Amino acid sequence: MKRVVVKVKLPNRADFVGMLKDIDMEFSEAFWQHDRVFVPKGYDRDKGLPKLALRTIVKDAEKPAAYALVLRRHIENKGVDVVNFTTFKDYTEMAAILYQMGFEIKYEVSRQRQELNMGDNVKIYLDKIDGLPGYYAKIESNLLDEDEPEDVREDLTKTFEVLKVGRKNVIDKNYGELMEENNG
């Protein structure tokens, strides 16, 4: 599935959530998500190589965690991410498979996440990343065959502007890169 993603650092979480609530859009309850991001040896972000994340999702502390394998490949010249995911049961076995395939851990990202469905193809995520100050919002749109990525990116950016989050707050780095930069 091809996606366009726009991420921002929120100047004020309460104002952002309040504006959405004013138009009868509310985020889900917060849940915990942890990604261990694996990359091929010799990984270079600029080469468009895939990343694989072993994702743990805990939506209810009384129930077992869910696990997903997420493949994400950013295609810079097209401005899209190719994203596929599948669920699995045995976390240890899946990690062993990734190591056997020659992947290595690049970073780990833990977050408290809330989500809001804005339609069939658009979601907004509100994230509090462990180890980073402040809150982040990410809006993702699944591309249809007739969609132009640049037009979709502009629409998503304008959505943030309408919600009083300006273009100056747009971030091109992923959470792992932001953590490396923050701790570096």
mmCIF file of N, CA and C in Angstrom, residues 29-107:
data_model
loop_
_atom_site.group_PDB
_atom_site.id
_atom_site.type_symbol
_atom_site.label_atom_id
_atom_site.label_comp_id
_atom_site.label_asym_id
_atom_site.label_seq_id
_atom_site.Cartn_x
_atom_site.Cartn_y
_atom_site.Cartn_z
ATOM 1 N N GLU A 29 -8.885 6.207 22.786
ATOM 2 C CA GLU A 29 -8.152 6.139 24.040
ATOM 3 C C GLU A 29 -6.677 5.893 23.718
ATOM 4 N N ALA A 30 -5.799 6.371 24.570
ATOM 5 C CA ALA A 30 -4.367 6.164 24.356
ATOM 6 C C ALA A 30 -4.020 4.690 24.526
ATOM 7 N N PHE A 31 -3.079 4.235 23.713
ATOM 8 C CA PHE A 31 -2.552 2.882 23.840
ATOM 9 C C PHE A 31 -1.052 2.933 23.644
ATOM 10 N N TRP A 32 -0.388 1.873 24.065
ATOM 11 C CA TRP A 32 1.075 1.815 24.010
ATOM 12 C C TRP A 32 1.501 1.046 22.776
ATOM 13 N N GLN A 33 2.539 1.559 22.126
ATOM 14 C CA GLN A 33 3.093 0.917 20.940
ATOM 15 C C GLN A 33 4.608 1.001 21.022
ATOM 16 N N HIS A 34 5.264 -0.120 20.728
ATOM 17 C CA HIS A 34 6.725 -0.154 20.758
ATOM 18 C C HIS A 34 7.220 -0.785 19.468
ATOM 19 N N ASP A 35 8.125 -0.091 18.787
ATOM 20 C CA ASP A 35 8.717 -0.598 17.551
ATOM 21 C C ASP A 35 10.205 -0.847 17.750
ATOM 22 N N ARG A 36 10.634 -2.037 17.377
ATOM 23 C CA ARG A 36 12.065 -2.319 17.220
ATOM 24 C C ARG A 36 12.302 -2.306 15.723
ATOM 25 N N VAL A 37 13.037 -1.305 15.255
ATOM 26 C CA VAL A 37 13.215 -1.099 13.820
ATOM 27 C C VAL A 37 14.511 -1.765 13.366
ATOM 28 N N PHE A 38 14.361 -2.666 12.396
ATOM 29 C CA PHE A 38 15.478 -3.407 11.826
ATOM 30 C C PHE A 38 15.756 -2.881 10.419
ATOM 31 N N VAL A 39 17.036 -2.813 10.082
ATOM 32 C CA VAL A 39 17.448 -2.383 8.746
ATOM 33 C C VAL A 39 18.470 -3.371 8.203
ATOM 34 N N PRO A 40 18.620 -3.437 6.861
ATOM 35 C CA PRO A 40 19.655 -4.300 6.300
ATOM 36 C C PRO A 40 21.034 -3.752 6.664
ATOM 37 N N LYS A 41 22.021 -4.628 6.746
ATOM 38 C CA LYS A 41 23.397 -4.164 7.005
ATOM 39 C C LYS A 41 23.786 -3.170 5.910
ATOM 40 N N GLY A 42 24.457 -2.111 6.309
ATOM 41 C CA GLY A 42 24.853 -1.077 5.354
ATOM 42 C C GLY A 42 23.701 -0.162 4.965
ATOM 43 N N TYR A 43 22.670 -0.091 5.798
ATOM 44 C CA TYR A 43 21.486 0.712 5.504
ATOM 45 C C TYR A 43 21.846 2.174 5.278
ATOM 46 N N ASP A 44 21.243 2.756 4.257
ATOM 47 C CA ASP A 44 21.377 4.180 3.965
ATOM 48 C C ASP A 44 19.989 4.689 3.598
ATOM 49 N N ARG A 45 19.465 5.622 4.380
ATOM 50 C CA ARG A 45 18.105 6.125 4.166
ATOM 51 C C ARG A 45 17.906 6.649 2.756
ATOM 52 N N ASP A 46 18.938 7.269 2.189
ATOM 53 C CA ASP A 46 18.819 7.886 0.871
ATOM 54 C C ASP A 46 18.715 6.873 -0.272
ATOM 55 N N LYS A 47 19.006 5.606 -0.006
ATOM 56 C CA LYS A 47 18.950 4.587 -1.058
ATOM 57 C C LYS A 47 17.577 3.930 -1.163
ATOM 58 N N GLY A 48 16.637 4.305 -0.307
ATOM 59 C CA GLY A 48 15.291 3.766 -0.382
ATOM 60 C C GLY A 48 15.180 2.308 0.028
ATOM 61 N N LEU A 49 16.117 1.859 0.872
ATOM 62 C CA LEU A 49 16.060 0.478 1.341
ATOM 63 C C LEU A 49 14.926 0.308 2.349
ATOM 64 N N PRO A 50 14.373 -0.883 2.449
ATOM 65 C CA PRO A 50 13.263 -1.095 3.379
ATOM 66 C C PRO A 50 13.723 -1.166 4.827
ATOM 67 N N LYS A 51 12.806 -0.788 5.717
ATOM 68 C CA LYS A 51 12.978 -0.989 7.146
ATOM 69 C C LYS A 51 11.884 -1.946 7.574
ATOM 70 N N LEU A 52 12.188 -2.793 8.537
ATOM 71 C CA LEU A 52 11.198 -3.697 9.102
ATOM 72 C C LEU A 52 11.078 -3.386 10.584
ATOM 73 N N ALA A 53 9.864 -3.257 11.060
ATOM 74 C CA ALA A 53 9.643 -2.985 12.481
ATOM 75 C C ALA A 53 8.855 -4.129 13.093
ATOM 76 N N LEU A 54 9.353 -4.614 14.208
ATOM 77 C CA LEU A 54 8.584 -5.538 15.022
ATOM 78 C C LEU A 54 7.797 -4.654 15.986
ATOM 79 N N ARG A 55 6.496 -4.629 15.803
ATOM 80 C CA ARG A 55 5.643 -3.726 16.568
ATOM 81 C C ARG A 55 4.863 -4.505 17.623
ATOM 82 N N THR A 56 4.919 -3.990 18.838
ATOM 83 C CA THR A 56 4.107 -4.511 19.938
ATOM 84 C C THR A 56 3.037 -3.471 20.230
ATOM 85 N N ILE A 57 1.789 -3.936 20.320
ATOM 86 C CA ILE A 57 0.673 -3.027 20.548
ATOM 87 C C ILE A 57 -0.112 -3.515 21.768
ATOM 88 N N VAL A 58 -0.267 -2.620 22.739
ATOM 89 C CA VAL A 58 -1.054 -2.946 23.929
ATOM 90 C C VAL A 58 -2.174 -1.917 24.036
ATOM 91 N N LYS A 59 -3.386 -2.355 23.687
ATOM 92 C CA LYS A 59 -4.552 -1.464 23.779
ATOM 93 C C LYS A 59 -5.309 -1.669 25.080
ATOM 94 N N ASP A 60 -5.161 -2.838 25.687
ATOM 95 C CA ASP A 60 -5.843 -3.162 26.934
ATOM 96 C C ASP A 60 -4.876 -3.981 27.788
ATOM 97 N N ALA A 61 -4.503 -3.443 28.950
ATOM 98 C CA ALA A 61 -3.525 -4.115 29.813
ATOM 99 C C ALA A 61 -4.019 -5.462 30.314
ATOM 100 N N GLU A 62 -5.308 -5.701 30.240
ATOM 101 C CA GLU A 62 -5.880 -6.974 30.693
ATOM 102 C C GLU A 62 -5.811 -8.061 29.619
ATOM 103 N N LYS A 63 -5.450 -7.679 28.401
ATOM 104 C CA LYS A 63 -5.398 -8.633 27.290
ATOM 105 C C LYS A 63 -3.964 -8.773 26.798
ATOM 106 N N PRO A 64 -3.639 -9.893 26.125
ATOM 107 C CA PRO A 64 -2.283 -10.063 25.600
ATOM 108 C C PRO A 64 -1.952 -8.999 24.548
ATOM 109 N N ALA A 65 -0.667 -8.710 24.421
ATOM 110 C CA ALA A 65 -0.201 -7.765 23.404
ATOM 111 C C ALA A 65 -0.425 -8.354 22.020
ATOM 112 N N ALA A 66 -0.573 -7.473 21.041
ATOM 113 C CA ALA A 66 -0.638 -7.880 19.639
ATOM 114 C C ALA A 66 0.717 -7.559 19.010
ATOM 115 N N TYR A 67 1.115 -8.360 18.037
ATOM 116 C CA TYR A 67 2.394 -8.157 17.358
ATOM 117 C C TYR A 67 2.164 -8.015 15.868
ATOM 118 N N ALA A 68 2.942 -7.121 15.251
ATOM 119 C CA ALA A 68 2.854 -6.930 13.806
ATOM 120 C C ALA A 68 4.255 -6.714 13.247
ATOM 121 N N LEU A 69 4.458 -7.195 12.049
ATOM 122 C CA LEU A 69 5.679 -6.931 11.287
ATOM 123 C C LEU A 69 5.301 -5.870 10.257
ATOM 124 N N VAL A 70 5.988 -4.735 10.306
ATOM 125 C CA VAL A 70 5.673 -3.617 9.416
ATOM 126 C C VAL A 70 6.864 -3.365 8.502
ATOM 127 N N LEU A 71 6.631 -3.463 7.209
ATOM 128 C CA LEU A 71 7.659 -3.113 6.226
ATOM 129 C C LEU A 71 7.356 -1.701 5.764
ATOM 130 N N ARG A 72 8.363 -0.859 5.800
ATOM 131 C CA ARG A 72 8.202 0.520 5.334
ATOM 132 C C ARG A 72 9.400 0.857 4.455
ATOM 133 N N ARG A 73 9.092 1.337 3.267
ATOM 134 C CA ARG A 73 10.144 1.741 2.333
ATOM 135 C C ARG A 73 9.780 3.119 1.817
ATOM 136 N N HIS A 74 10.629 4.087 2.132
ATOM 137 C CA HIS A 74 10.381 5.464 1.699
ATOM 138 C C HIS A 74 10.979 5.653 0.307
ATOM 139 N N ILE A 75 10.152 6.113 -0.617
ATOM 140 C CA ILE A 75 10.621 6.374 -1.981
ATOM 141 C C ILE A 75 10.650 7.888 -2.152
ATOM 142 N N GLU A 76 11.844 8.443 -1.947
ATOM 143 C CA GLU A 76 12.032 9.891 -1.869
ATOM 144 C C GLU A 76 11.580 10.608 -3.137
ATOM 145 N N ASN A 77 11.994 10.119 -4.303
ATOM 146 C CA ASN A 77 11.688 10.849 -5.535
ATOM 147 C C ASN A 77 10.196 10.828 -5.882
ATOM 148 N N LYS A 78 9.436 9.943 -5.267
ATOM 149 C CA LYS A 78 7.984 9.888 -5.491
ATOM 150 C C LYS A 78 7.218 10.526 -4.326
ATOM 151 N N GLY A 79 7.891 10.727 -3.192
ATOM 152 C CA GLY A 79 7.237 11.319 -2.032
ATOM 153 C C GLY A 79 6.222 10.404 -1.371
ATOM 154 N N VAL A 80 6.442 9.090 -1.473
ATOM 155 C CA VAL A 80 5.514 8.129 -0.878
ATOM 156 C C VAL A 80 6.271 7.115 -0.027
ATOM 157 N N ASP A 81 5.536 6.469 0.842
ATOM 158 C CA ASP A 81 6.034 5.323 1.588
ATOM 159 C C ASP A 81 5.256 4.105 1.111
ATOM 160 N N VAL A 82 5.965 3.019 0.863
ATOM 161 C CA VAL A 82 5.306 1.753 0.598
ATOM 162 C C VAL A 82 5.255 1.048 1.942
ATOM 163 N N VAL A 83 4.054 0.688 2.376
ATOM 164 C CA VAL A 83 3.866 0.115 3.711
ATOM 165 C C VAL A 83 3.051 -1.165 3.595
ATOM 166 N N ASN A 84 3.567 -2.223 4.198
ATOM 167 C CA ASN A 84 2.839 -3.481 4.310
ATOM 168 C C ASN A 84 3.011 -3.981 5.729
ATOM 169 N N PHE A 85 2.011 -4.680 6.237
ATOM 170 C CA PHE A 85 2.151 -5.250 7.566
ATOM 171 C C PHE A 85 1.351 -6.539 7.675
ATOM 172 N N THR A 86 1.805 -7.349 8.595
ATOM 173 C CA THR A 86 1.112 -8.591 8.893
ATOM 174 C C THR A 86 1.251 -8.858 10.380
ATOM 175 N N THR A 87 0.291 -9.541 10.945
ATOM 176 C CA THR A 87 0.372 -9.888 12.358
ATOM 177 C C THR A 87 1.067 -11.236 12.510
ATOM 178 N N PHE A 88 1.605 -11.481 13.691
ATOM 179 C CA PHE A 88 2.248 -12.757 13.995
ATOM 180 C C PHE A 88 2.087 -13.038 15.476
ATOM 181 N N LYS A 89 2.381 -14.272 15.891
ATOM 182 C CA LYS A 89 2.149 -14.679 17.288
ATOM 183 C C LYS A 89 3.422 -14.754 18.127
ATOM 184 N N ASP A 90 4.527 -15.245 17.557
ATOM 185 C CA ASP A 90 5.741 -15.502 18.337
ATOM 186 C C ASP A 90 6.798 -14.439 18.048
ATOM 187 N N TYR A 91 6.922 -13.477 18.976
ATOM 188 C CA TYR A 91 7.832 -12.345 18.807
ATOM 189 C C TYR A 91 9.289 -12.802 18.685
ATOM 190 N N THR A 92 9.694 -13.710 19.549
ATOM 191 C CA THR A 92 11.085 -14.178 19.562
ATOM 192 C C THR A 92 11.446 -14.853 18.245
ATOM 193 N N GLU A 93 10.547 -15.663 17.739
ATOM 194 C CA GLU A 93 10.798 -16.348 16.470
ATOM 195 C C GLU A 93 10.914 -15.353 15.319
ATOM 196 N N MET A 94 10.057 -14.355 15.293
ATOM 197 C CA MET A 94 10.103 -13.360 14.221
ATOM 198 C C MET A 94 11.399 -12.556 14.295
ATOM 199 N N ALA A 95 11.847 -12.195 15.489
ATOM 200 C CA ALA A 95 13.119 -11.478 15.624
ATOM 201 C C ALA A 95 14.270 -12.340 15.125
ATOM 202 N N ALA A 96 14.249 -13.621 15.445
ATOM 203 C CA ALA A 96 15.299 -14.539 14.979
ATOM 204 C C ALA A 96 15.316 -14.620 13.454
ATOM 205 N N ILE A 97 14.158 -14.632 12.839
ATOM 206 C CA ILE A 97 14.085 -14.664 11.374
ATOM 207 C C ILE A 97 14.738 -13.418 10.784
ATOM 208 N N LEU A 98 14.447 -12.246 11.358
ATOM 209 C CA LEU A 98 15.033 -11.007 10.844
ATOM 210 C C LEU A 98 16.552 -11.013 10.973
ATOM 211 N N TYR A 99 17.061 -11.486 12.122
ATOM 212 C CA TYR A 99 18.517 -11.585 12.290
ATOM 213 C C TYR A 99 19.117 -12.542 11.268
ATOM 214 N N GLN A 100 18.451 -13.668 11.019
ATOM 215 C CA GLN A 100 18.939 -14.644 10.045
ATOM 216 C C GLN A 100 18.957 -14.068 8.629
ATOM 217 N N MET A 101 18.065 -13.146 8.353
ATOM 218 C CA MET A 101 17.999 -12.507 7.037
ATOM 219 C C MET A 101 19.056 -11.412 6.886
ATOM 220 N N GLY A 102 19.811 -11.143 7.952
ATOM 221 C CA GLY A 102 20.873 -10.141 7.875
ATOM 222 C C GLY A 102 20.450 -8.752 8.299
ATOM 223 N N PHE A 103 19.298 -8.623 8.927
ATOM 224 C CA PHE A 103 18.863 -7.324 9.422
ATOM 225 C C PHE A 103 19.445 -7.093 10.814
ATOM 226 N N GLU A 104 19.615 -5.816 11.173
ATOM 227 C CA GLU A 104 20.114 -5.452 12.497
ATOM 228 C C GLU A 104 19.247 -4.328 13.060
ATOM 229 N N ILE A 105 19.208 -4.243 14.381
ATOM 230 C CA ILE A 105 18.388 -3.199 15.010
ATOM 231 C C ILE A 105 19.032 -1.833 14.781
ATOM 232 N N LYS A 106 18.223 -0.903 14.295
ATOM 233 C CA LYS A 106 18.675 0.476 14.096
ATOM 234 C C LYS A 106 18.292 1.338 15.303
ATOM 235 N N TYR A 107 17.062 1.206 15.764
ATOM 236 C CA TYR A 107 16.602 1.935 16.941
ATOM 237 C C TYR A 107 15.294 1.341 17.440
#
